Coordinates of C-alpha atoms in Angstrom, one line a residue:
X28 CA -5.9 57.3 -9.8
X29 CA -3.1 56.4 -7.8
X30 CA -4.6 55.0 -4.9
X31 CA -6.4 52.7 -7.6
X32 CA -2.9 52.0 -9.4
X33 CA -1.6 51.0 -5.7
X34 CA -4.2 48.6 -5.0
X35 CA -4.0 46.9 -8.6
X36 CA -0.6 46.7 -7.4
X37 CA -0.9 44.9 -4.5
X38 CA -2.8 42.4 -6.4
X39 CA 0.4 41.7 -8.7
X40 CA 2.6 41.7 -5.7
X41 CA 0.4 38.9 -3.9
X42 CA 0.1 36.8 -6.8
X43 CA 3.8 37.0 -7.8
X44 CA 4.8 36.4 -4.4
X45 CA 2.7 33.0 -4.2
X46 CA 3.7 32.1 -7.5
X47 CA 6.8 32.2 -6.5
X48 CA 6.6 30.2 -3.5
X49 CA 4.0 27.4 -5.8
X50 CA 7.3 27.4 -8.2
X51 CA 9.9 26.7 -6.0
X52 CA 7.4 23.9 -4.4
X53 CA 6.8 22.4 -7.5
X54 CA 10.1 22.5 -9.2
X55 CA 11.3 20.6 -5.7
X56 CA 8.4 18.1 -5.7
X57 CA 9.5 17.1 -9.5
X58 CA 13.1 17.1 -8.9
X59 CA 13.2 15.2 -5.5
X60 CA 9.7 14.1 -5.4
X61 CA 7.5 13.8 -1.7
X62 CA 5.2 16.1 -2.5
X63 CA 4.1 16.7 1.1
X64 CA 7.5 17.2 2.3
X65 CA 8.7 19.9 -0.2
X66 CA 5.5 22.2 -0.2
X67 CA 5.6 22.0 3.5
X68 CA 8.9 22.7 3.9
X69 CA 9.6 25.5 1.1
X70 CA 6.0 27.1 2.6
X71 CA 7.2 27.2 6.1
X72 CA 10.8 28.9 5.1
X73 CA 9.0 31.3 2.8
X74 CA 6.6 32.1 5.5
X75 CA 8.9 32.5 8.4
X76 CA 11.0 35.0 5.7
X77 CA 8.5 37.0 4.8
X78 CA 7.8 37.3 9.0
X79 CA 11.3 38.4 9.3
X80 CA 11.0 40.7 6.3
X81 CA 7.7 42.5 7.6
X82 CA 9.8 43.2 10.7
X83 CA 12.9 45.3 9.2
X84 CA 10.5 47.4 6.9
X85 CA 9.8 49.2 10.4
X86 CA 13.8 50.3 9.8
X87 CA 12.5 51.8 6.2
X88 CA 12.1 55.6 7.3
X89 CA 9.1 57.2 6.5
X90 CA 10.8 60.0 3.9
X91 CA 12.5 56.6 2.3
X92 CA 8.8 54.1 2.0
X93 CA 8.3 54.8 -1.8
X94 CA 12.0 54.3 -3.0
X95 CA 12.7 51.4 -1.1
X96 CA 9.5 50.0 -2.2
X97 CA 10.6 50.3 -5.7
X98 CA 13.7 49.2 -4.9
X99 CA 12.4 46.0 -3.1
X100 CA 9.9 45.3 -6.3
X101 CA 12.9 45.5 -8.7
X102 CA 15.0 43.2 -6.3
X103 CA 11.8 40.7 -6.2
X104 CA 11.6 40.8 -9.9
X105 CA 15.0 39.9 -10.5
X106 CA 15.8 37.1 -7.9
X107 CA 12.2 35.6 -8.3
X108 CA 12.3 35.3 -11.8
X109 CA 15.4 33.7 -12.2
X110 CA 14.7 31.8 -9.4
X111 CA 13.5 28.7 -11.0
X112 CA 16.1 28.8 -13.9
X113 CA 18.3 28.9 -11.0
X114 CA 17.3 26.0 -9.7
X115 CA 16.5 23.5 -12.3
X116 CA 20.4 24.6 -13.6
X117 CA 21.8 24.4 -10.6
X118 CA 20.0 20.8 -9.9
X119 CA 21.1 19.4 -13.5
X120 CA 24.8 20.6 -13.2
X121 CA 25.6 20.7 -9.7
X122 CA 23.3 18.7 -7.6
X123 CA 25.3 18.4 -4.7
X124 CA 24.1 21.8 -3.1
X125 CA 20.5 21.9 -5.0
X126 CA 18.8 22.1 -1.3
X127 CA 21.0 24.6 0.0
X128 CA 20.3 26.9 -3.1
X129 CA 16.7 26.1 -2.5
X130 CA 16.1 27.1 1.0
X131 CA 18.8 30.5 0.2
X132 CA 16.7 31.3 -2.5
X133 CA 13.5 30.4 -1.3
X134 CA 14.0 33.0 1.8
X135 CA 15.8 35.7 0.1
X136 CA 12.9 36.3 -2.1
X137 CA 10.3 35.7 0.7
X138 CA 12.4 38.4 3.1
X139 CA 11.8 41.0 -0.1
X140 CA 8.3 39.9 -0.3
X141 CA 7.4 40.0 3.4
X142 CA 8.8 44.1 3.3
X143 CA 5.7 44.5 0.1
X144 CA 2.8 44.5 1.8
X145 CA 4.1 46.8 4.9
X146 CA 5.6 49.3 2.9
X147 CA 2.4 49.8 0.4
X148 CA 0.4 50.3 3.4
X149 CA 2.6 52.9 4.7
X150 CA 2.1 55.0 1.4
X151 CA -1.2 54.7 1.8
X152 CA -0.9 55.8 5.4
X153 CA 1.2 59.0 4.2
X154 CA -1.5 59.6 1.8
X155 CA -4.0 60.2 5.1
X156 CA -6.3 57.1 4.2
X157 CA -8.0 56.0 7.5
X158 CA -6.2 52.9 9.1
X159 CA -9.0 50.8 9.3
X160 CA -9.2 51.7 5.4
X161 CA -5.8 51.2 4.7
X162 CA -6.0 47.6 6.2
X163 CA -9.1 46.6 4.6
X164 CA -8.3 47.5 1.1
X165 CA -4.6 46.4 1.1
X166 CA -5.5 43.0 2.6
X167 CA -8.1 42.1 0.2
X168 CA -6.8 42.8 -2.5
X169 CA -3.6 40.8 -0.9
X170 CA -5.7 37.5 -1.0
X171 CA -7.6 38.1 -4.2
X172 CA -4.6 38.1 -5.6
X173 CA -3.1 34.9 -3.7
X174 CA -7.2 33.3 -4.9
X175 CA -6.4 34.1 -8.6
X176 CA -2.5 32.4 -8.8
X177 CA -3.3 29.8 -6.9
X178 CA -6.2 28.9 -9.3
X179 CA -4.2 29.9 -12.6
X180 CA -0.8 28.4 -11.8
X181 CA -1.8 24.6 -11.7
X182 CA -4.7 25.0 -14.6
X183 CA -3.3 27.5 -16.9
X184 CA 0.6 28.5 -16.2
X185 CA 2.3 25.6 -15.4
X186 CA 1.2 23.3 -18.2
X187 CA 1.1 26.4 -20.7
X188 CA 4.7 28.0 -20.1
X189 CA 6.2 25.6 -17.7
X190 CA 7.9 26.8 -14.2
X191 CA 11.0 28.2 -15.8
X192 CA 8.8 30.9 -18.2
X193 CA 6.0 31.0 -15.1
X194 CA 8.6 32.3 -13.1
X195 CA 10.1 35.0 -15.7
X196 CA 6.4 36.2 -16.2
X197 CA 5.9 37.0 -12.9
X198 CA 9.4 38.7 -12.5
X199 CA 8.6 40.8 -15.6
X200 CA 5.1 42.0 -13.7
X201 CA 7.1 42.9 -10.7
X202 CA 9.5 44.9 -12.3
X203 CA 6.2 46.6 -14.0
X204 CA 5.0 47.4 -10.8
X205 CA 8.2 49.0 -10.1
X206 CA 8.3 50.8 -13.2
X207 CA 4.8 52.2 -13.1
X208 CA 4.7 53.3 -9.5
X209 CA 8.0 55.5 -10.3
X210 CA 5.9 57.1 -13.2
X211 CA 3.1 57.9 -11.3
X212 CA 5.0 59.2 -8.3
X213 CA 8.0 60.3 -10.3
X214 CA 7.6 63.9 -8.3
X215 CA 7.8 62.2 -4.8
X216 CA 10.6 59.8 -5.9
X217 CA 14.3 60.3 -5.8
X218 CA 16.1 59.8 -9.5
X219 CA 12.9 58.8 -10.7
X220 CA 14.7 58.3 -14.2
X221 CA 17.2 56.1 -13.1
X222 CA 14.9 54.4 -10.9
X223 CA 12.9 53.6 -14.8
X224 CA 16.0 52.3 -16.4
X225 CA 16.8 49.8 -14.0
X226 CA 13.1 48.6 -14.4
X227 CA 13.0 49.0 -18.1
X228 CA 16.5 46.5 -17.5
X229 CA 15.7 43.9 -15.6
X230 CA 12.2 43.6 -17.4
X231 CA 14.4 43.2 -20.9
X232 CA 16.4 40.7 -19.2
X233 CA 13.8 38.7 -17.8
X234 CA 11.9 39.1 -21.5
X235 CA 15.1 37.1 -22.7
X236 CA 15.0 34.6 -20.0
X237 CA 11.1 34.2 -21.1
X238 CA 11.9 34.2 -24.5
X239 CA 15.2 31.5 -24.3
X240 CA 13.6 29.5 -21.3
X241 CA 13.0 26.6 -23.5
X242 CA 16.5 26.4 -24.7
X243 CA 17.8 26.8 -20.6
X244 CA 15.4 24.0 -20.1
X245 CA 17.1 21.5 -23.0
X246 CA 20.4 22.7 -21.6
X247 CA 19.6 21.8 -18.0
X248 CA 17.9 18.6 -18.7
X249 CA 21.1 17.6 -21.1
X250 CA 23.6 17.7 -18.1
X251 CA 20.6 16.2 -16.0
X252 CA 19.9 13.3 -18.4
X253 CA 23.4 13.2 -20.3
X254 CA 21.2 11.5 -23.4
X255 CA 19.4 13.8 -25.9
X256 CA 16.2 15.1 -24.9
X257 CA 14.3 14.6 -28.1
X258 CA 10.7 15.4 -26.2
X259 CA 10.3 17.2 -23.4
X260 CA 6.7 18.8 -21.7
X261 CA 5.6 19.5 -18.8
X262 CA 1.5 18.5 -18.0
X263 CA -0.9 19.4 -15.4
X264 CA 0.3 16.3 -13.4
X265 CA 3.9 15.9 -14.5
X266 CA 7.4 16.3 -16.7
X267 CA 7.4 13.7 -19.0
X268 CA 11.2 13.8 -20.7
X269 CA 12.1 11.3 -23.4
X270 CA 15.9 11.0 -24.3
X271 CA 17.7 9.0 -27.0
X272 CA 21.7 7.9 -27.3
X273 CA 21.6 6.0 -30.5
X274 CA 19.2 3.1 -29.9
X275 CA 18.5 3.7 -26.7
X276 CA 14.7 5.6 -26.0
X277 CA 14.2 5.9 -22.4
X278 CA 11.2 7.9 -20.3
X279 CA 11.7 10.2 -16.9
X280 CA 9.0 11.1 -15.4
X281 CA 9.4 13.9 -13.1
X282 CA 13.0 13.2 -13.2
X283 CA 12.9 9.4 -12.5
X284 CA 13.6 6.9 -15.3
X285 CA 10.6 4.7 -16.2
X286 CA 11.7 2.5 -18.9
X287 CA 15.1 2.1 -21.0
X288 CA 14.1 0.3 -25.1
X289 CA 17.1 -2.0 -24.7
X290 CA 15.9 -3.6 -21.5
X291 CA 12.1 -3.0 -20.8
X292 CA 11.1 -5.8 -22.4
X293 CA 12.4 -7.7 -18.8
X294 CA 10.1 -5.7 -17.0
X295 CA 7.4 -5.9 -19.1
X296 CA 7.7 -9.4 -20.1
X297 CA 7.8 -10.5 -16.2
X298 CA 5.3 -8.3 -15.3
X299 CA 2.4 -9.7 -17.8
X300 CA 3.2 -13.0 -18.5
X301 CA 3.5 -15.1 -15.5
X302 CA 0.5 -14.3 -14.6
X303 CA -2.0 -14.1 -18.1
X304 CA 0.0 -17.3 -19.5
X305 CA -1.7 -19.4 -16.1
X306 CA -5.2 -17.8 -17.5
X307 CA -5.7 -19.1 -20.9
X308 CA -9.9 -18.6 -20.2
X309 CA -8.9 -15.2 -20.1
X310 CA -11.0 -12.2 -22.5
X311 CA -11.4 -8.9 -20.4
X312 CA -8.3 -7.2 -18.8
X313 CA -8.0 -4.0 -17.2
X314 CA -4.6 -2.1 -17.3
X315 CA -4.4 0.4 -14.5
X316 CA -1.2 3.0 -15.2
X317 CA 1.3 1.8 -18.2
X318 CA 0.4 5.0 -20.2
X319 CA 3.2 3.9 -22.6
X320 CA 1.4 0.8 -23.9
X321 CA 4.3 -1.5 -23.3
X322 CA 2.3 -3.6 -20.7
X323 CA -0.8 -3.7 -23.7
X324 CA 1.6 -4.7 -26.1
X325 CA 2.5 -7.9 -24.4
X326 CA -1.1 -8.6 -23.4
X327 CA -2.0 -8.3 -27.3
X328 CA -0.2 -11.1 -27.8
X329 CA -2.7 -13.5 -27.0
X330 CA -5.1 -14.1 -29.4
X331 CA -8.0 -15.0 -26.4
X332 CA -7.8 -11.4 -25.3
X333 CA -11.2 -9.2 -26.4
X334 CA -11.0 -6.6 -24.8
X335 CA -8.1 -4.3 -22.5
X336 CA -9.3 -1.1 -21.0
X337 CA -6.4 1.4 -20.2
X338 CA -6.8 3.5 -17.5
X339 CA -3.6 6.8 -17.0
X340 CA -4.3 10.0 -15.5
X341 CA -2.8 12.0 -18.0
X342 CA -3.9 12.2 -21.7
X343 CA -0.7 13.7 -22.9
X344 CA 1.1 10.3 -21.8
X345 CA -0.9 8.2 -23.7
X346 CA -1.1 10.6 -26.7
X347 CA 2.2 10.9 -27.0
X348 CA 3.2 7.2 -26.7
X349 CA 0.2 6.8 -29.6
X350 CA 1.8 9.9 -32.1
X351 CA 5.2 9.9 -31.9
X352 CA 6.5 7.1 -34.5
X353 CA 9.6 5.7 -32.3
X354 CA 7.1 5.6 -29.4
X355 CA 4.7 4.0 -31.4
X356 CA 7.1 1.6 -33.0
X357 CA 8.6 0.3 -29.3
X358 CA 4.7 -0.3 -28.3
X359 CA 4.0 -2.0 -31.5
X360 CA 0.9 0.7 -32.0
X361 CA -0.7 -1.4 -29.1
X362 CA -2.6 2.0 -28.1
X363 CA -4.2 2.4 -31.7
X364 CA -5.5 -1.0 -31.5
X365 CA -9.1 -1.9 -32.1
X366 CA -9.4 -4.0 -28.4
X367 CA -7.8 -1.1 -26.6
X368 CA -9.8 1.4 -25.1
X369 CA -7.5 4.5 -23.4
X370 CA -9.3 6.2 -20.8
X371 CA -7.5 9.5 -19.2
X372 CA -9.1 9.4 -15.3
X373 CA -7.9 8.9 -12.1
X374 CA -7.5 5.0 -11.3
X375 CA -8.8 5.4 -7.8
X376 CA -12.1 7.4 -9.4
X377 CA -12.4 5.4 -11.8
X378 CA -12.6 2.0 -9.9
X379 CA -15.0 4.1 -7.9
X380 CA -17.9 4.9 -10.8
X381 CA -17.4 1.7 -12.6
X382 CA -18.6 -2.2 -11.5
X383 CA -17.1 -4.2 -14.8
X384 CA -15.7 -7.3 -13.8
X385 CA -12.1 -8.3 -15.7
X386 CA -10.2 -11.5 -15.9
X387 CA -7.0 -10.2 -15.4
X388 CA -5.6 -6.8 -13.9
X389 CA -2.4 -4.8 -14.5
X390 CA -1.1 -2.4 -12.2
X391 CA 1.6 -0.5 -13.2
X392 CA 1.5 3.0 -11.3
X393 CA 4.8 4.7 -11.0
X394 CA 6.3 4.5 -7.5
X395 CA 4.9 5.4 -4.4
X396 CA 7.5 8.2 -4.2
X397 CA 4.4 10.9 -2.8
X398 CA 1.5 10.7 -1.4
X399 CA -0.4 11.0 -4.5
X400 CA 0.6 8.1 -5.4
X401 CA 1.3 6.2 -1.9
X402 CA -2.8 6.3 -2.1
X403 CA -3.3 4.2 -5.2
X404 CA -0.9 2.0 -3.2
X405 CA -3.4 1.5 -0.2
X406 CA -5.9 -1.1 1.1
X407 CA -9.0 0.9 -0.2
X408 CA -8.2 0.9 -3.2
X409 CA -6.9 -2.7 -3.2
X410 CA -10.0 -3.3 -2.0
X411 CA -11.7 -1.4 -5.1
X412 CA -9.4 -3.2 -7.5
X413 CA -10.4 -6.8 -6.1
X414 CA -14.0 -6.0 -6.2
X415 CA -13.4 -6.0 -10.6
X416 CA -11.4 -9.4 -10.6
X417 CA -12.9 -12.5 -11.2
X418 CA -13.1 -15.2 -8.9
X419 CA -10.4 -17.1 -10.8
X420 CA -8.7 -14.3 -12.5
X421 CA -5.1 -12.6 -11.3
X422 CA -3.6 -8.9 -10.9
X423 CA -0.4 -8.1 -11.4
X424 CA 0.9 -4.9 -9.0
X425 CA 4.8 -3.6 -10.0
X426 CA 6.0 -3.1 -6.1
X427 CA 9.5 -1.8 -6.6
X428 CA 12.4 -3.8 -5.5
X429 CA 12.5 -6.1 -3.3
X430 CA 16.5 -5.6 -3.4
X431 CA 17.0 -2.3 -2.9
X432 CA 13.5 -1.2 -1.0
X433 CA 12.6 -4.6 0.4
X434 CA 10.3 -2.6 3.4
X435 CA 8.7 -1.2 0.1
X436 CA 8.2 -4.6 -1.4
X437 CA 7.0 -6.5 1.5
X438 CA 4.5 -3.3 2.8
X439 CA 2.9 -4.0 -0.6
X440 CA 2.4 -8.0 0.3
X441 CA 1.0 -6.6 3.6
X442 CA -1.5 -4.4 1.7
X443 CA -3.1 -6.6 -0.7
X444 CA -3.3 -9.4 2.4
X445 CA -4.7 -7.1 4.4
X446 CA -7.4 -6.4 1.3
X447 CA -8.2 -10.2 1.7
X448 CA -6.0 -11.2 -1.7
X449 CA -4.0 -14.1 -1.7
X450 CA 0.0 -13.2 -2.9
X451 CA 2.4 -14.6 -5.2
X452 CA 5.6 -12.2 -4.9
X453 CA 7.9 -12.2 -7.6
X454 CA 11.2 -10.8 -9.1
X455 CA 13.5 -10.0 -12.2
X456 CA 16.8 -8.5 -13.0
X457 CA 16.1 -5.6 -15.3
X458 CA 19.5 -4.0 -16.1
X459 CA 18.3 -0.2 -15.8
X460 CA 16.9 -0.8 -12.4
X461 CA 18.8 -3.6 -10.4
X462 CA 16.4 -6.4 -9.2
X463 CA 12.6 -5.8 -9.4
X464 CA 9.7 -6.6 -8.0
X465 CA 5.9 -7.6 -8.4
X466 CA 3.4 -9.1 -6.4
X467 CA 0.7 -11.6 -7.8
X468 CA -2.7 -11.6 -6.1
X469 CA -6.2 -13.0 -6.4
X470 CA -9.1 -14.0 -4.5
X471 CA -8.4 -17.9 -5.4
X472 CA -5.6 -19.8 -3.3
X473 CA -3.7 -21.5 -6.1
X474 CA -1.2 -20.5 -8.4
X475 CA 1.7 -22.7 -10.6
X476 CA 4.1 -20.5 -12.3
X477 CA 3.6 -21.9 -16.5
X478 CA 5.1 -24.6 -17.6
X479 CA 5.0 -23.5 -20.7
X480 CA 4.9 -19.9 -23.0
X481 CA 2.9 -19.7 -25.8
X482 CA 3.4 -16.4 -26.8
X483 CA 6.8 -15.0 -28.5
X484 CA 9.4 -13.1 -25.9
X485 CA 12.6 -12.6 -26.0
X486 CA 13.4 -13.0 -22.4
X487 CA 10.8 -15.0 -20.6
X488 CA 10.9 -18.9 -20.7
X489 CA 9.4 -21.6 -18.0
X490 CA 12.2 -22.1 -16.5
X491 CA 12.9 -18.4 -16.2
X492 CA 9.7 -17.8 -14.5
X493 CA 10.1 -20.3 -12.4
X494 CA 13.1 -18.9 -11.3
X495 CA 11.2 -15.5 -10.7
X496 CA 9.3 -17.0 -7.5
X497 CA 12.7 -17.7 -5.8
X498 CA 13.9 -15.4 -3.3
X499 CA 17.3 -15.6 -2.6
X500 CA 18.8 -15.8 1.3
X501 CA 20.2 -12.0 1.3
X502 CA 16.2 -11.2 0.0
X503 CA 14.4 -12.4 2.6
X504 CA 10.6 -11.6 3.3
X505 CA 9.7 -8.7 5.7
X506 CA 7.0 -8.7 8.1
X507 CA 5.9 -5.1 7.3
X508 CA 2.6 -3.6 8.3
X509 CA -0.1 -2.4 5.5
X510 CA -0.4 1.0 3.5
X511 CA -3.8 2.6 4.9
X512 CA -4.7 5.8 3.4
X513 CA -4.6 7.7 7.2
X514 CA -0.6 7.2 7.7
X515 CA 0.5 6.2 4.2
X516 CA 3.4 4.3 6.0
X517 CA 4.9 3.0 2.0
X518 CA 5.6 6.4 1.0
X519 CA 8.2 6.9 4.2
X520 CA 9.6 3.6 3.7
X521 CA 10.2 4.1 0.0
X522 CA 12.0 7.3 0.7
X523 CA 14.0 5.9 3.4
X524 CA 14.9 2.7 1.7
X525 CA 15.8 4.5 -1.6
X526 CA 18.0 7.4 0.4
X527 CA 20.2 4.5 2.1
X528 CA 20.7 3.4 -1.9
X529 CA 21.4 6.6 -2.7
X530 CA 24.2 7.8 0.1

């Protein structure tokens, strides 16, 4: 019975220790985004901790294996499940030293987890199990239960609860190792009463953390935001926050604004119209990203349209941005309407399985900020996106800005040349942002910005879109190679243009 209890418990440990180390990885990746770069890095600290910690539990004495494993499972309990409550507080109020706390706490725990897996083996070995037995039995079990977390976290835990309640969770089931291994060895372990109180409290206190985790995450993302947060979630492929200060809506999306209501009609305005206003033929447009339906909304505006096919990865963007009535009043209802079809897929599959051909193409994908998204980004999947234009039609591509990431901007020219599209860059002042950019493209090798706009806006008018084409002298154009899937060259300039913005 207890050698069965031991091994159940070395399937907790295992999964609480990588769902710690998935946590802290995640939490990173949405609050300073490359992807890449935070899993590696938190991965390789955590590892090279828990290296360090399976070398001092050689200083654990042998009469002193079963208390000190107790003791590490309580410690474990307590710093991991705070651990990403920690972090998201410590990020929201005190940025500043967010990465120090992160690495600190990201070794910490993985010292106390490294000393787990020694120490159970040790009871075992005091128990007189064979060693070849002992080491087959304590390691499989150790990566069943790193299989099972790392399958459950990203389908089940971290859209259900969220990181901050994922993290409590797996605190409380540390502390229950704790507290059942001092029952069932309560005649082998010192103060085995005292030993059960201190589980029994930090499993009530991280049963409170669970239990108030949604209210620590409003107050965190109050001092983060400053605004409201009148919807917040978190989805199997990002946070989505909304926040209001009297008329002002505005969208984060893993932490990085997406929209402000009192200016996105700039972006949106400049990012449809100079280009669908040159194609009054058109009747078939494809929308690739713009989950919020602001792009739709000024498609809709032209009576000639038929048809728009919407295309976001993630169905609780466009739901929400189709339910909630200030959402739905900013979007006009555009994603309820009858020539709107929404389908949830991945662009970059999706221009893979399907061969319709469309008149005009928007591409509004957030940032290439990771390499998720560096890829949609690339000249494959240009390549994919030009074979579903027309001859005559146009895409639209929102490149970020050409002020304040210009290697950015002009990497995205290079890409779509280098896909055989002819370019057309473009920019506008949106308030929230600074200057922006987009990038014009089509297989034909004329374009006139509109004389004319027949459509009502509130900021566009010809001789503001003129005006878009010109680049000033302190803008200049970049000679900047392509974005191929193999080096993803965008995503390192983004960061390193953005950082220089930032210091």
């Amino acid at each position: 019975m207890r050698d069965r209890v031991l091994i159940l418990s070395v399937l907790i440990v295992a999964s609480c220790g990588l769902g710690y180390e998935l946590i802290s990885s995640a939490l990173a990746s949405y609050l300073l985004g490359d992807s890449i770069l935070q899993f590696s890095s938190v991965i390789g600290c955590y590892l090279f901790a828990m290296g360090i910690g399976s070398w001092l539990s050689k200083y654990v004495k042998d009469e002193d294996v079963l208390n000190r494993f107790i003791d590490v499972e309580l410690l474990v309990a307590l710093l991991g499940g705070v651990s990403a409550a920690v972090l998201f507080l410590v990020f929201a109020w005190l940025s500043a030293p967010f990465r120090a706390a992160l690495y600190v706490g990201v070794f910490v725990i993985g010292l106390m987890v490294g000393m787990e897996i020694p120490l159970v083996m040790r009871v075992f070995n005091q128990r007189k199990a064979e060693f070849r037995e002992i080491v087959s039995r304590v390691l499989t079990f150790d990566y069943l239960g790193a299989l099972a977390v790392s399958l459950i976290f990203p389908l089940l835990l971290a859209p259900k609860l969220g990181l901050l309640r994922t993290s409590f969770l797996f605190g409380i089931l540390n502390a229950s190792v704790a507290l059942w291994t001092t029952w069932l060895f309560r005649a082998e372990v010192r103060r085995p009463g005292e030993k059960a109180i201190r589980a029994c409290v930090v499993i009530g206190f991280l049963a409170m953390g669970f239990i108030y985790s949604t209210s620590m995450t409003a107050w965190a993302e109050k001092g983060l935001y400053g605004d409201d947060v009148v919807h917040a979630e978190t989805t199997p492929y990002q946070r989505l926050v909304v926040t209001q200060w009297h008329d002002d809506l505005r969208l984060y999306i893993n932490n990085n604004l997406q929209f402000s209501s009192r200016d996105e009609h700039r972006y949106h305005e400049s990012l449809v119209h100079p280009g669908l206003q040159a194609l009054p033929w058109a009747r078939n447009v494809l929308v690739l990203g713009g989950g919020d339906g602001l792009a739709v909304r000024e498609i809709l505006k032209y009576k000639h349209i038929e048809h728009i096919t919407l295309v976001d990865l993630d169905p609780a963007m466009t739901g929400l941005f189709s339910r909630s009535a200030p959402l739905v009043a900013l979007n006009q209802g555009s994603l309820k309407d009858p020539r709107v079809t929404v389908i949830n897929d991945d662009a970059g599959r999706w221009l893979e399985t399907h061969a319709e051909v469309y008149d005009f193409i928007v591409v509004d994908f957030p940032d290439p900020s990771n390499f998720g998204l560096g890829r949609l980004y690339s000249v494959p999947v240009y390549h994919l996106m030009a074979r579903h234009l027309a001859e005559n039609g146009y895409m639209v591509i929102q490149s970020t800005s050409p002020y304040f990431a210009p290697r950015s901007f002009w990497s995205v020219d290079a890409t779509l040349k280098e896909a055989g599209l002819n370019t057309w860059p473009y920019h506008t002042y949106v308030p929230s942002f600074g200057d922006w950019g987009f990038i014009l493209a089509s297989k034909r090798r004329d374009y006139t910005p509109p004389d004319k706009i027949t459509v009502p806006t509130r900021y566009l008018d010809p001789a503001t879109t003129r005006e878009l084409f010109h680049f000033p002298a302190d803008m200049p154009a970049l000679a900047m190679p392509p974005n191929r899937l193999n080096e993803q060259s965008l995503v390192r300039y983004f960061d390193e243009d953005w950082r220089k913005v930032i210091r």
